[in-house]
Short mmCIF file of C-alpha atoms and ligand atoms in Angstrom, two decimals:
data_model
loop_
_atom_site.label_atom_id
_atom_site.label_comp_id
_atom_site.label_asym_id
_atom_site.label_seq_id
_atom_site.Cartn_x
_atom_site.Cartn_y
_atom_site.Cartn_z
CA MET A 1 58.58 -26.25 -83.10
CA LYS A 2 60.65 -23.39 -84.48
CA TRP A 3 60.35 -21.42 -81.27
CA LEU A 4 61.94 -24.26 -79.36
CA ARG A 5 64.91 -24.32 -81.70
CA ASP A 6 65.22 -20.55 -81.47
CA LEU A 7 65.18 -20.75 -77.73
CA TRP A 8 67.82 -23.49 -77.79
CA ASN A 9 70.06 -21.46 -80.10
CA TRP A 10 69.65 -18.40 -77.94
CA PHE A 11 70.48 -20.44 -74.87
CA TRP A 12 73.72 -21.73 -76.39
CA ARG A 13 74.77 -18.28 -77.54
CA TRP A 14 74.15 -17.05 -74.02
CA VAL A 15 76.11 -19.92 -72.45
CA ARG A 16 79.10 -19.32 -74.70
CA ARG A 17 79.04 -15.59 -74.07
CA ALA A 18 79.05 -16.04 -70.31
CA PRO A 19 82.03 -18.25 -69.50
CA VAL A 20 82.23 -19.51 -65.96
CA PRO A 21 85.21 -18.23 -63.93
CA LEU A 22 87.71 -20.77 -62.65
CA ARG A 23 87.01 -21.65 -59.05
CA PRO A 24 89.90 -21.53 -56.59
CA ILE A 25 90.24 -24.31 -54.04
CA ILE A 26 92.92 -24.63 -51.37
CA VAL A 27 94.57 -28.05 -51.08
CA GLU A 28 97.53 -29.41 -49.13
CA ASP A 29 98.46 -31.84 -51.89
CA LEU A 30 97.81 -31.52 -55.57
CA PRO A 31 95.51 -34.32 -56.82
CA ASP A 32 96.80 -36.64 -59.53
CA ALA A 33 94.11 -35.56 -61.98
CA LEU A 34 93.26 -31.89 -62.13
CA GLU A 35 89.88 -30.52 -63.15
CA SER A 36 89.88 -27.93 -65.88
CA LYS A 37 87.59 -25.40 -64.19
CA ILE A 38 89.55 -25.16 -60.96
CA VAL A 39 92.63 -23.24 -59.83
CA TYR A 40 94.38 -25.25 -57.15
CA LEU A 41 96.06 -23.20 -54.44
CA VAL A 42 98.55 -25.49 -52.77
CA GLY A 43 99.70 -24.69 -49.26
CA GLU A 44 99.27 -25.32 -45.60
CA GLY A 45 97.30 -23.16 -43.21
CA ALA A 46 97.51 -19.51 -44.20
CA TYR A 47 100.62 -20.08 -46.28
CA LEU A 48 100.28 -20.78 -50.00
CA TRP A 49 103.20 -22.19 -51.96
CA TYR A 50 101.95 -22.27 -55.50
CA ALA A 51 98.95 -22.33 -57.79
CA ALA A 52 98.36 -25.15 -60.25
CA MET A 53 95.89 -25.48 -63.08
CA LEU A 54 95.44 -27.27 -66.35
CA CYS A 55 96.60 -25.23 -69.30
CA PRO A 56 93.48 -23.44 -70.61
CA CYS A 57 94.44 -24.09 -74.24
CA GLY A 58 93.42 -27.72 -73.77
CA CYS A 59 96.89 -29.22 -74.29
CA GLY A 60 96.55 -31.08 -70.98
CA GLU A 61 99.72 -29.71 -69.38
CA THR A 62 99.66 -28.78 -65.70
CA LEU A 63 100.88 -25.26 -65.02
CA HIS A 64 102.58 -24.37 -61.74
CA MET A 65 102.84 -20.78 -60.55
CA SER A 66 105.09 -20.35 -57.53
CA PHE A 67 104.27 -17.86 -54.78
CA LEU A 68 107.54 -18.44 -52.93
CA PRO A 69 109.31 -15.12 -52.31
CA ASP A 70 112.63 -16.44 -53.63
CA GLY A 71 111.05 -18.33 -56.50
CA HIS A 72 111.82 -17.34 -60.05
CA PRO A 73 109.55 -16.75 -61.78
CA LYS A 74 107.02 -16.02 -59.09
CA TRP A 75 103.45 -14.82 -59.09
CA GLU A 76 101.24 -12.73 -56.90
CA LEU A 77 97.82 -14.03 -55.95
CA LEU A 78 94.96 -11.57 -55.64
CA ARG A 79 91.82 -12.79 -53.92
CA HIS A 80 88.63 -10.92 -54.68
CA ASP A 81 85.46 -10.40 -52.66
CA ASP A 82 83.42 -12.50 -55.10
CA GLY A 83 85.59 -15.54 -54.32
CA THR A 84 87.59 -15.47 -57.55
CA VAL A 85 91.35 -15.05 -57.84
CA SER A 86 93.73 -13.22 -60.15
CA LEU A 87 97.38 -13.98 -60.88
CA HIS A 88 100.01 -11.36 -61.57
CA PRO A 89 101.93 -11.22 -63.86
CA SER A 90 100.66 -13.20 -66.85
CA VAL A 91 101.30 -16.91 -67.32
CA TRP A 92 103.53 -17.52 -70.31
CA ARG A 93 104.62 -20.99 -71.37
CA THR A 94 107.96 -20.80 -73.14
CA LYS A 95 107.74 -24.37 -74.37
CA GLY A 96 105.03 -26.69 -75.61
CA CYS A 97 101.84 -24.83 -76.54
CA ARG A 98 103.34 -21.38 -75.64
CA SER A 99 100.10 -20.23 -74.11
CA HIS A 100 100.24 -16.68 -72.82
CA PHE A 101 97.33 -15.45 -70.76
CA PHE A 102 96.25 -13.53 -67.71
CA LEU A 103 94.08 -15.00 -65.01
CA ARG A 104 91.80 -12.15 -63.99
CA LYS A 105 88.99 -12.80 -61.54
CA GLY A 106 89.02 -16.44 -62.55
CA MET A 107 88.74 -15.63 -66.26
CA ILE A 108 91.34 -16.52 -68.87
CA VAL A 109 92.38 -13.42 -70.81
CA TRP A 110 94.51 -14.47 -73.78
CA CYS A 111 97.42 -12.36 -74.94
CA GLU A 112 98.09 -11.82 -78.61
CA PRO A 113 99.91 -14.87 -80.01
CA SER A 114 102.04 -12.50 -82.11
CA SER A 115 103.72 -11.24 -78.94
CA ALA A 116 105.22 -14.67 -78.23
CA PRO A 117 108.93 -15.13 -78.98
CA ASP A 118 110.03 -17.63 -81.55
ZN1 LIG B 1 98.54 -25.43 -73.41
#
């Protein structure tokens, strides 16, 4: 049954090469337990206050990205035709795991760890 194993290996290579984008959902209240493949857009009606997601490094921290105009830092949300979202600028944790990444069209794009301050 070598062909079956080959097919299985090919399948897993393909799965790993094609990561699934994070799916945005709009909520009025952030749930107690977040799911890792979802970007939560918290707001009411047409107005969004912030985005929240689990840290993609796997440390389990919840990240909050404010959209409030007088917030600091604050992020810009871009919504794309394919239903995915991007955040601008990058998300950079200055404590804990120090993850630094971009969210582009629902995909995590890691920044070089060497660019993080000590
Ligand atoms: Zn982390």
